CSV table of C-alpha atoms and ligand atoms in Angstrom, one decimal:
chain,number,residue,atom,x,y,z
A,1,UNK,CA,59.8,-8.0,-63.5
A,2,UNK,CA,59.1,-11.7,-64.2
A,3,UNK,CA,62.4,-12.7,-65.9
A,4,UNK,CA,66.2,-11.9,-65.7
A,5,UNK,CA,67.5,-9.8,-68.4
A,6,UNK,CA,70.1,-12.9,-69.2
A,7,UNK,CA,67.1,-15.3,-69.7
A,8,UNK,CA,67.7,-17.2,-73.0
A,9,UNK,CA,65.2,-16.7,-75.7
A,10,UNK,CA,64.5,-20.6,-75.8
A,11,UNK,CA,62.8,-20.0,-72.3
A,12,UNK,CA,60.5,-17.7,-73.8
A,13,UNK,CA,59.3,-19.5,-76.8
A,14,UNK,CA,57.4,-22.7,-75.7
A,15,UNK,CA,58.1,-25.9,-77.5
A,16,UNK,CA,56.3,-26.6,-80.7
A,17,UNK,CA,54.0,-29.1,-79.1
A,18,UNK,CA,52.5,-26.4,-77.1
A,19,UNK,CA,52.2,-23.7,-79.5
A,20,UNK,CA,49.2,-21.8,-80.3
A,21,UNK,CA,48.6,-21.8,-84.1
A,22,UNK,CA,49.9,-25.4,-84.4
A,23,UNK,CA,47.4,-26.4,-81.8
A,24,UNK,CA,44.6,-24.3,-83.2
A,25,UNK,CA,45.0,-25.6,-86.6
A,26,UNK,CA,45.1,-29.1,-85.4
A,27,UNK,CA,41.8,-28.5,-83.8
A,28,UNK,CA,40.4,-27.4,-87.0
A,29,UNK,CA,40.6,-23.5,-86.9
A,30,UNK,CA,42.4,-21.7,-89.5
A,31,UNK,CA,44.6,-19.7,-87.4
A,32,UNK,CA,45.6,-18.4,-84.0
A,33,UNK,CA,46.8,-14.8,-84.6
A,34,UNK,CA,47.9,-11.6,-83.1
A,35,UNK,CA,47.4,-7.8,-83.8
A,36,UNK,CA,50.7,-5.9,-84.2
A,37,UNK,CA,51.8,-2.3,-85.0
A,38,UNK,CA,54.6,-0.7,-86.8
A,39,UNK,CA,56.4,0.7,-83.5
A,40,UNK,CA,56.8,-2.7,-82.1
A,41,UNK,CA,58.4,-4.3,-85.0
A,42,UNK,CA,62.1,-2.9,-84.1
A,43,UNK,CA,61.9,-5.2,-80.9
A,44,UNK,CA,63.9,-8.1,-81.9
A,45,UNK,CA,62.5,-10.4,-79.1
A,46,UNK,CA,58.8,-9.4,-80.0
A,47,UNK,CA,59.5,-10.2,-83.7
A,48,UNK,CA,60.9,-13.6,-83.2
A,49,UNK,CA,58.0,-14.5,-81.3
A,50,UNK,CA,55.4,-13.0,-83.5
A,51,UNK,CA,57.1,-14.3,-86.5
A,52,UNK,CA,57.0,-17.8,-85.3
A,53,UNK,CA,54.1,-19.4,-87.4
A,54,UNK,CA,53.9,-22.3,-84.6
A,55,UNK,CA,52.5,-19.5,-82.4
A,56,UNK,CA,51.0,-17.3,-84.8
A,57,UNK,CA,49.4,-18.0,-88.3
A,58,UNK,CA,47.7,-14.6,-88.7
A,59,UNK,CA,48.3,-10.9,-88.3
A,60,UNK,CA,46.1,-7.8,-87.9
A,61,UNK,CA,47.6,-4.4,-88.4
A,62,UNK,CA,46.3,-2.8,-85.1
A,63,UNK,CA,46.3,0.8,-86.5
A,64,UNK,CA,48.0,1.6,-89.7
A,65,UNK,CA,45.3,0.4,-92.2
A,66,UNK,CA,42.9,3.0,-90.6
A,67,UNK,CA,41.5,5.8,-92.5
A,68,UNK,CA,43.7,8.4,-90.8
A,69,UNK,CA,46.6,6.7,-91.7
A,70,UNK,CA,45.8,5.7,-95.2
A,71,UNK,CA,44.0,8.7,-96.6
A,72,UNK,CA,45.1,11.5,-94.3
A,73,UNK,CA,44.4,14.1,-97.0
A,74,UNK,CA,41.2,13.6,-99.3
A,75,UNK,CA,42.0,11.4,-102.2
A,76,UNK,CA,45.8,11.2,-101.4
A,77,UNK,CA,46.5,7.6,-100.2
A,78,UNK,CA,49.6,6.5,-98.1
A,79,UNK,CA,50.0,2.9,-97.9
A,80,UNK,CA,53.5,2.8,-96.5
A,81,UNK,CA,52.8,2.1,-92.8
A,82,UNK,CA,50.3,-0.4,-93.5
A,83,UNK,CA,52.3,-2.1,-96.0
A,84,UNK,CA,55.1,-2.6,-93.4
A,85,UNK,CA,52.6,-5.0,-91.6
A,86,UNK,CA,51.2,-6.7,-94.7
A,87,UNK,CA,54.9,-7.3,-95.8
A,88,UNK,CA,55.7,-8.8,-92.4
A,89,UNK,CA,52.7,-11.2,-92.6
A,90,UNK,CA,53.4,-12.2,-96.1
A,91,UNK,CA,57.1,-12.8,-95.4
A,92,UNK,CA,56.2,-15.1,-92.6
A,93,UNK,CA,53.5,-16.9,-94.6
A,94,UNK,CA,50.9,-15.6,-92.2
A,95,UNK,CA,47.2,-15.0,-93.0
A,96,UNK,CA,46.1,-11.2,-92.8
A,97,UNK,CA,43.0,-9.8,-91.4
A,98,UNK,CA,42.9,-6.3,-92.6
A,99,UNK,CA,41.4,-3.7,-90.4
A,100,UNK,CA,39.5,-1.6,-91.0
A,101,UNK,CA,37.7,0.3,-93.8
A,102,UNK,CA,34.9,2.4,-91.9
A,103,UNK,CA,35.1,3.3,-88.3
A,104,UNK,CA,34.0,6.2,-86.2
A,105,UNK,CA,37.5,6.5,-84.8
A,106,UNK,CA,40.9,7.2,-86.3
A,107,UNK,CA,39.3,9.5,-89.1
A,108,UNK,CA,41.2,12.3,-90.6
A,109,UNK,CA,40.0,15.9,-89.8
A,110,UNK,CA,38.8,16.4,-93.3
A,111,UNK,CA,36.2,13.7,-92.7
A,112,UNK,CA,35.3,14.7,-89.3
A,113,UNK,CA,35.4,18.6,-89.9
A,114,UNK,CA,34.3,18.4,-93.5
A,115,UNK,CA,31.0,20.0,-94.7
A,116,UNK,CA,29.0,17.2,-96.4
A,117,UNK,CA,26.0,16.3,-98.1
A,118,UNK,CA,24.6,12.9,-98.5
A,119,UNK,CA,26.0,12.5,-102.0
A,120,UNK,CA,29.7,13.8,-101.2
A,121,UNK,CA,30.2,11.7,-98.1
A,122,UNK,CA,28.9,8.6,-100.1
A,123,UNK,CA,31.4,9.6,-103.0
A,124,UNK,CA,34.3,10.0,-100.3
A,125,UNK,CA,33.2,6.7,-98.4
A,126,UNK,CA,33.3,4.8,-101.7
A,127,UNK,CA,36.4,6.3,-103.0
A,128,UNK,CA,38.2,5.4,-99.8
A,129,UNK,CA,37.0,1.9,-100.0
A,130,UNK,CA,37.8,1.3,-103.6
A,131,UNK,CA,41.1,2.4,-103.2
A,132,UNK,CA,42.1,0.7,-100.2
A,133,UNK,CA,40.7,-2.5,-101.2
A,134,UNK,CA,42.2,-2.2,-104.6
A,135,UNK,CA,45.7,-1.6,-102.9
A,136,UNK,CA,45.4,-4.5,-100.7
A,137,UNK,CA,43.6,-7.1,-103.0
A,138,UNK,CA,44.9,-10.5,-103.0
A,139,UNK,CA,46.7,-9.9,-99.5
A,140,UNK,CA,43.8,-10.0,-97.0
A,141,UNK,CA,42.0,-13.1,-95.9
A,142,UNK,CA,39.3,-10.8,-94.5
A,143,UNK,CA,38.5,-7.2,-94.2
A,144,UNK,CA,36.5,-5.5,-91.4
A,145,UNK,CA,34.5,-3.4,-93.6
A,146,UNK,CA,32.5,-1.7,-90.9
A,147,UNK,CA,33.8,-1.4,-87.3
A,148,UNK,CA,31.7,-0.7,-84.1
A,149,UNK,CA,28.6,0.7,-85.7
A,150,UNK,CA,26.3,0.1,-82.7
A,151,UNK,CA,26.0,1.4,-79.2
A,152,UNK,CA,25.4,-1.1,-76.4
A,153,UNK,CA,21.6,-0.6,-76.5
A,154,UNK,CA,21.5,-1.9,-80.0
A,155,UNK,CA,20.9,1.7,-81.6
A,156,UNK,CA,23.1,3.0,-84.3
A,157,UNK,CA,26.2,4.8,-83.1
A,158,UNK,CA,25.8,8.4,-84.0
A,159,UNK,CA,29.0,9.4,-86.4
A,160,UNK,CA,29.6,11.7,-89.3
A,161,UNK,CA,28.4,8.6,-91.6
A,162,UNK,CA,25.3,7.8,-89.6
A,163,UNK,CA,24.4,11.6,-89.2
A,164,UNK,CA,24.9,12.4,-93.0
A,165,UNK,CA,24.1,9.0,-94.7
A,166,UNK,CA,22.0,7.2,-92.1
A,167,UNK,CA,22.2,3.6,-91.6
A,168,UNK,CA,22.6,3.0,-95.4
A,169,UNK,CA,26.3,3.8,-95.0
A,170,UNK,CA,26.8,0.2,-94.0
A,171,UNK,CA,25.2,-1.7,-97.0
A,172,UNK,CA,27.1,0.9,-99.3
A,173,UNK,CA,30.3,-0.1,-97.6
A,174,UNK,CA,29.9,-3.7,-98.1
A,175,UNK,CA,28.7,-3.3,-101.5
A,176,UNK,CA,31.6,-1.2,-102.6
A,177,UNK,CA,34.2,-3.4,-100.9
A,178,UNK,CA,32.8,-6.5,-102.7
A,179,UNK,CA,33.1,-4.8,-105.9
A,180,UNK,CA,36.6,-4.2,-105.7
A,181,UNK,CA,37.8,-7.5,-104.3
A,182,UNK,CA,35.3,-10.2,-105.1
A,183,UNK,CA,37.2,-13.2,-102.9
A,184,UNK,CA,38.1,-11.4,-99.6
A,185,UNK,CA,35.9,-12.2,-96.7
A,186,UNK,CA,34.0,-9.2,-95.5
A,187,UNK,CA,33.2,-8.9,-92.1
A,188,UNK,CA,31.3,-6.7,-89.5
A,189,UNK,CA,33.5,-6.2,-86.3
A,190,UNK,CA,32.3,-5.0,-82.9
A,191,UNK,CA,32.8,-5.4,-79.1
A,192,UNK,CA,30.3,-6.4,-76.5
A,193,UNK,CA,28.6,-8.6,-79.0
A,194,UNK,CA,30.0,-11.9,-77.4
A,195,UNK,CA,26.9,-13.1,-75.5
A,196,UNK,CA,23.3,-12.5,-76.2
A,197,UNK,CA,21.9,-9.0,-75.6
A,198,UNK,CA,20.7,-6.0,-77.6
A,199,UNK,CA,24.1,-5.3,-79.3
A,200,UNK,CA,24.4,-8.9,-80.4
A,201,UNK,CA,21.0,-8.9,-81.7
A,202,UNK,CA,21.5,-5.6,-83.6
A,203,UNK,CA,24.7,-7.1,-85.2
A,204,UNK,CA,22.5,-10.3,-86.1
A,205,UNK,CA,19.9,-8.1,-87.6
A,206,UNK,CA,22.5,-6.3,-89.8
A,207,UNK,CA,23.6,-9.6,-91.2
A,208,UNK,CA,20.0,-10.8,-91.9
A,209,UNK,CA,19.3,-7.4,-93.6
A,210,UNK,CA,22.4,-7.5,-95.7
A,211,UNK,CA,21.7,-10.9,-96.8
A,212,UNK,CA,18.0,-10.4,-97.5
A,213,UNK,CA,19.2,-7.6,-100.1
A,214,UNK,CA,21.8,-10.1,-101.4
A,215,UNK,CA,24.7,-7.8,-100.4
A,216,UNK,CA,27.8,-9.8,-99.6
A,217,UNK,CA,28.8,-10.4,-95.7
A,218,UNK,CA,30.9,-13.3,-94.9
A,219,UNK,CA,31.7,-12.9,-91.2
A,220,UNK,CA,31.2,-11.4,-87.9
A,221,UNK,CA,34.1,-10.5,-85.9
A,222,UNK,CA,33.7,-10.4,-82.1
A,223,UNK,CA,36.4,-8.4,-80.6
A,224,UNK,CA,36.4,-9.9,-76.9
A,225,UNK,CA,38.1,-7.1,-75.0
A,226,UNK,CA,37.2,-8.5,-71.6
A,227,UNK,CA,37.7,-8.1,-68.0
A,228,UNK,CA,38.9,-10.8,-65.8
A,229,UNK,CA,36.0,-12.4,-63.8
A,230,UNK,CA,32.7,-11.0,-65.7
A,231,UNK,CA,33.4,-12.5,-69.1
A,232,UNK,CA,30.6,-14.4,-70.6
A,233,UNK,CA,30.3,-18.3,-69.7
A,234,UNK,CA,31.6,-20.8,-72.3
A,235,UNK,CA,27.9,-22.0,-72.9
A,236,UNK,CA,26.7,-18.4,-73.4
A,237,UNK,CA,29.6,-17.7,-75.9
A,238,UNK,CA,28.8,-20.7,-77.9
A,239,UNK,CA,25.0,-20.1,-78.2
A,240,UNK,CA,25.9,-16.7,-79.1
A,241,UNK,CA,28.4,-17.7,-81.8
A,242,UNK,CA,25.6,-20.1,-83.2
A,243,UNK,CA,23.1,-17.3,-83.4
A,244,UNK,CA,25.4,-15.6,-86.0
A,245,UNK,CA,26.4,-18.9,-87.7
A,246,UNK,CA,23.0,-19.9,-88.1
A,247,UNK,CA,22.6,-16.7,-90.3
A,248,UNK,CA,25.1,-18.3,-92.8
A,249,UNK,CA,28.2,-16.2,-91.8
A,250,UNK,CA,31.4,-17.3,-90.2
A,251,UNK,CA,32.6,-15.9,-87.0
A,252,UNK,CA,35.8,-15.1,-85.4
A,253,UNK,CA,37.3,-13.6,-82.1
A,254,UNK,CA,39.1,-10.6,-83.6
A,255,UNK,CA,40.7,-8.7,-80.8
A,256,UNK,CA,40.8,-10.9,-77.6
A,257,UNK,CA,42.3,-9.6,-74.4
A,258,UNK,CA,41.2,-10.1,-70.9
A,259,UNK,CA,42.3,-7.3,-68.4
A,260,UNK,CA,42.8,-6.8,-64.7
A,261,UNK,CA,41.0,-3.8,-63.5
A,262,UNK,CA,43.6,-3.5,-60.4
A,263,UNK,CA,47.1,-4.5,-60.6
A,264,UNK,CA,49.0,-6.4,-59.8
A,265,UNK,CA,46.9,-9.4,-60.2
A,266,UNK,CA,46.4,-12.0,-57.3
A,267,UNK,CA,47.4,-15.7,-57.9
A,268,UNK,CA,43.6,-16.4,-57.9
A,269,UNK,CA,43.1,-13.8,-60.6
A,270,UNK,CA,45.6,-15.2,-62.7
A,271,UNK,CA,43.9,-18.6,-62.3
A,272,UNK,CA,40.6,-16.8,-63.3
A,273,UNK,CA,42.2,-15.0,-66.5
A,274,UNK,CA,43.2,-18.6,-67.4
A,275,UNK,CA,39.8,-19.8,-67.2
A,276,UNK,CA,38.3,-16.7,-69.0
A,277,UNK,CA,40.7,-17.2,-72.0
A,278,UNK,CA,40.1,-20.9,-72.2
A,279,UNK,CA,36.5,-20.3,-72.2
A,280,UNK,CA,36.6,-17.9,-75.3
A,281,UNK,CA,39.2,-20.2,-77.2
A,282,UNK,CA,36.9,-23.4,-76.4
A,283,UNK,CA,33.8,-21.5,-77.6
A,284,UNK,CA,35.5,-21.0,-81.0
A,285,UNK,CA,37.0,-24.4,-81.1
A,286,UNK,CA,33.5,-25.9,-80.3
A,287,UNK,CA,31.7,-24.0,-82.7
A,288,UNK,CA,31.4,-25.0,-86.6
A,289,UNK,CA,32.1,-22.0,-88.5
A,290,UNK,CA,34.4,-20.0,-86.1
A,291,UNK,CA,37.6,-19.8,-88.0
A,292,UNK,CA,40.1,-18.4,-85.6
A,293,UNK,CA,41.0,-16.3,-82.6
A,294,UNK,CA,43.3,-13.1,-82.7
A,295,UNK,CA,44.6,-11.7,-79.6
A,296,UNK,CA,44.9,-7.8,-79.5
A,297,UNK,CA,48.8,-8.2,-79.4
A,298,UNK,CA,50.2,-10.9,-77.4
A,299,UNK,CA,52.2,-9.2,-74.9
A,300,UNK,CA,51.4,-6.8,-72.2
A,301,UNK,CA,54.5,-4.5,-73.4
A,302,UNK,CA,52.4,-3.4,-76.3
A,303,UNK,CA,48.7,-3.6,-75.0
A,304,UNK,CA,46.6,-0.9,-75.7
A,305,UNK,CA,44.8,-1.2,-72.2
A,306,UNK,CA,47.0,0.7,-69.9
A,307,UNK,CA,46.7,3.8,-72.1
A,308,UNK,CA,43.0,3.9,-72.3
A,309,UNK,CA,42.2,2.4,-68.7
A,310,UNK,CA,44.7,3.8,-66.3
A,311,UNK,CA,45.8,1.3,-63.7
A,312,UNK,CA,44.5,-1.6,-65.6
A,313,UNK,CA,46.1,-4.0,-67.8
A,314,UNK,CA,48.1,-7.3,-67.8
A,315,UNK,CA,45.5,-8.4,-70.2
A,316,UNK,CA,47.7,-10.5,-72.7
A,317,UNK,CA,49.1,-14.0,-72.7
A,318,UNK,CA,52.7,-12.9,-72.5
A,319,UNK,CA,54.0,-10.5,-69.7
A,320,UNK,CA,55.9,-7.3,-70.6
A,321,UNK,CA,59.2,-9.1,-70.3
A,322,UNK,CA,58.1,-11.9,-72.7
A,323,UNK,CA,57.5,-14.5,-70.0
A,324,UNK,CA,54.3,-16.2,-70.1
A,325,UNK,CA,51.0,-15.7,-68.1
A,326,UNK,CA,49.6,-18.8,-66.6
A,327,UNK,CA,46.7,-18.2,-68.9
A,328,UNK,CA,48.9,-19.1,-71.9
A,329,UNK,CA,48.9,-22.9,-70.6
A,330,UNK,CA,45.1,-22.5,-70.2
A,331,UNK,CA,44.7,-21.7,-73.8
A,332,UNK,CA,47.1,-24.5,-74.8
A,333,UNK,CA,45.0,-26.9,-72.8
A,334,UNK,CA,41.8,-25.4,-74.5
A,335,UNK,CA,43.3,-26.1,-77.7
A,336,UNK,CA,44.0,-29.6,-76.9
A,337,UNK,CA,47.6,-29.5,-75.9
A,338,UNK,CA,49.6,-32.8,-75.6
A,339,UNK,CA,49.6,-34.9,-72.3
A,340,UNK,CA,53.1,-33.1,-71.4
A,341,UNK,CA,51.5,-29.8,-71.9
A,342,UNK,CA,48.3,-30.6,-70.0
A,343,UNK,CA,50.4,-31.9,-67.2
A,344,UNK,CA,52.2,-28.5,-67.0
A,345,UNK,CA,48.8,-26.7,-66.8
A,346,UNK,CA,47.8,-29.1,-63.9
A,347,UNK,CA,51.0,-28.5,-62.0
A,348,UNK,CA,50.6,-24.8,-62.4
A,349,UNK,CA,47.1,-24.5,-61.0
A,350,UNK,CA,47.4,-27.2,-58.4
A,351,UNK,CA,51.0,-26.7,-57.3
A,352,UNK,CA,51.3,-30.3,-57.1
A,353,UNK,CA,53.9,-32.7,-58.9
A,354,UNK,CA,52.7,-35.3,-61.2
A,355,UNK,CA,54.4,-38.6,-62.3
A,356,UNK,CA,54.4,-37.8,-66.0
A,357,UNK,CA,56.9,-35.0,-65.3
A,358,UNK,CA,59.2,-36.9,-63.3
A,359,UNK,CA,61.8,-39.5,-64.4
A,360,UNK,CA,62.6,-43.0,-63.0
A,361,UNK,CA,65.6,-41.1,-61.2
A,362,UNK,CA,63.4,-38.7,-59.6
A,363,UNK,CA,64.6,-35.7,-61.8
A,364,UNK,CA,61.9,-33.7,-63.5
A,365,UNK,CA,61.6,-34.5,-67.4
A,366,UNK,CA,62.2,-32.1,-70.1
A,367,UNK,CA,59.2,-29.7,-70.2
A,368,UNK,CA,58.3,-30.5,-66.7
A,369,UNK,CA,57.6,-27.8,-63.9
A,370,UNK,CA,60.6,-27.4,-61.6
A,371,UNK,CA,59.9,-24.3,-59.6
A,372,UNK,CA,57.5,-21.6,-59.0
A,373,UNK,CA,55.3,-20.1,-56.0
A,374,UNK,CA,53.9,-23.0,-54.1
A,375,UNK,CA,55.6,-25.7,-56.2
A,376,UNK,CA,56.4,-28.6,-53.9
A,377,UNK,CA,57.6,-31.0,-56.7
A,378,UNK,CA,61.1,-31.8,-58.1
A,379,UNK,CA,63.4,-28.9,-58.8
A,380,UNK,CA,66.4,-30.9,-60.5
A,381,UNK,CA,65.9,-31.4,-64.2
A,382,UNK,CA,67.0,-34.5,-66.1
A,383,UNK,CA,70.4,-34.2,-67.7
A,384,UNK,CA,70.6,-32.0,-70.7
A,385,UNK,CA,67.9,-29.5,-69.5
A,386,UNK,CA,68.0,-26.6,-67.4
A,387,UNK,CA,65.5,-25.3,-64.9
A,388,UNK,CA,64.6,-22.0,-66.5
A,389,UNK,CA,62.7,-19.2,-64.8
A,390,UNK,CA,59.5,-18.4,-66.9
A,391,UNK,CA,57.7,-16.3,-64.3
A,392,UNK,CA,56.9,-16.1,-60.6
A,393,UNK,CA,54.6,-19.0,-60.7
A,394,UNK,CA,56.6,-21.3,-63.1
A,395,UNK,CA,60.0,-22.5,-64.0
A,396,UNK,CA,60.3,-25.2,-66.5
A,397,UNK,CA,63.0,-27.9,-67.7
A,398,UNK,CA,64.2,-26.8,-70.9
B,1,G3I,O1,51.8,6.7,-83.6
B,1,G3I,C1,51.5,7.8,-82.8
B,1,G3I,C2,52.7,8.3,-82.1
B,1,G3I,O2,53.5,9.1,-83.3
B,1,G3I,C3,52.5,9.5,-81.3
B,1,G3I,O3,53.6,9.9,-80.7
B,1,G3I,C4,51.5,9.0,-80.0
B,1,G3I,C5,51.1,10.1,-79.0
B,1,G3I,O4,49.8,9.8,-78.6
B,1,G3I,O5,50.3,8.3,-80.8
B,1,G3I,C6,50.4,7.4,-81.6
B,1,G3I,O6,49.5,6.8,-82.2
B,1,G3I,C7,48.6,6.2,-81.3
B,1,G3I,C8,48.3,4.9,-82.1
B,1,G3I,O7,47.4,3.9,-81.2
B,1,G3I,C9,49.6,4.0,-82.1
B,1,G3I,O8,50.2,3.7,-80.9
B,1,G3I,C10,47.4,6.9,-81.2
B,1,G3I,O9,47.3,8.0,-80.4
B,1,G3I,C11,46.2,6.0,-80.5
B,1,G3I,O10,45.0,6.7,-80.3
B,1,G3I,C12,46.2,4.6,-80.9
B,1,G3I,O11,45.2,3.7,-80.3
B,1,G3I,C13,45.0,2.6,-81.1
B,1,G3I,C14,43.3,2.7,-80.9
B,1,G3I,O12,42.7,1.7,-81.5
B,1,G3I,C15,42.7,3.8,-81.6
B,1,G3I,O13,43.0,3.9,-83.2
B,1,G3I,C16,45.4,1.3,-80.4
B,1,G3I,O14,46.7,1.5,-80.5
B,1,G3I,C17,44.6,0.1,-80.9
B,1,G3I,O15,45.1,-0.9,-80.2
B,1,G3I,C18,43.1,0.4,-80.8
B,1,G3I,O16,42.4,-0.7,-81.5
B,1,G3I,C19,41.2,-0.8,-81.3
B,1,G3I,C20,40.6,-1.5,-82.5
B,1,G3I,O17,41.1,-0.7,-83.7
B,1,G3I,C21,39.2,-1.5,-82.6
B,1,G3I,N1,38.6,-2.1,-81.6
B,1,G3I,C22,38.9,-1.5,-80.3
B,1,G3I,C23,40.7,-1.6,-80.4
B,1,G3I,C24,41.1,-1.2,-79.0
B,1,G3I,O18,40.8,0.3,-78.6
């Protein structure tokens, strides 16, 4: 546990001047966002943070727009669960990244076990896209039209679409999406394309080939499911993003999380996680044409990682108990957080007091650090504020 059950909500929600979406927009991005899923929306603490547009200006449905949910039986469509998320975003005034139309995973059995010809599967593909894009028309900032079509060596992933239709299923998907919503941004989305390599090159070639045929593609989503430590450097991420934007598409980090491969993390590991998060966010900020960063849920409580990678996790910016990872403050800093906020970052990583957080009377100013492992600075908060536990490394005068 990182927090007392009695911790007031105010301690879990950083002040406006260090909130992610506010800072991201001030830096010129369109949004800082998060994925979410239906089951999580009954958690009131979770919802209060996700609804805060200072923190999150964009939402991605993590599951319920996928094919298995939206067309469980051929030509019978079910929007109920997806609509819960889209209504949530709309109610909060948050942008929506819609996810996804064509993917090898989360397909209904009528697709994966069906008997298909080239013509019948193309018809089913077009029908699915036509119906889903039409249903969500006007609600999405962007659609992930095709998700994860390549292997790490840059060859096409073999799935039912590739096997039956060949690589042409991708242009067909983009053409169909464009036909039913001419204004939504159409994205290709994949992982392991965040630095130069065969898979990134394959995605770039896809963009070039679609554009050469005048087929609409507006963006490339780089998922950024990373591991603490071996994440691409800042410079390699920037040059990779520029390889895409040079082709005339926008880019976004669409599923960012950075997991520990063994738990619990060490203090050094948490610092490294902060560096890694900051590098990816900075790469977006420093690249013209990078429109935003989406985390693949903001709290470890609802991260996909532990159920997929046993024994791994703590990949998000909030711990399971909704206290903040140190990496949160690294992201704030990367987004140009205010002097007061930057001081908090310095204090956390160096465990030393700074003049700007200490008042003339020797007490710690509002927002200043007042405790945490290794903390040697002041522990008495200025009148009107309380030293509030955030996590083992950090308490703050609030
Ligand atoms: O909703 C059912 C629940 O009723 C049932 O009791 C439970 C038992 O297994 O399963 C629940 O569904 C799970 C669903 O997540 C909702 O939690 C599925 O089994 C599980 O496979 C599904 O995993 C999702 C995964 O995609 C596969 O679709 C993850 O939540 C989701 O975060 C993950 O997201 C993907 C992106 O779409 C694409 N990029 C990679 C990313 C991470 O894998």
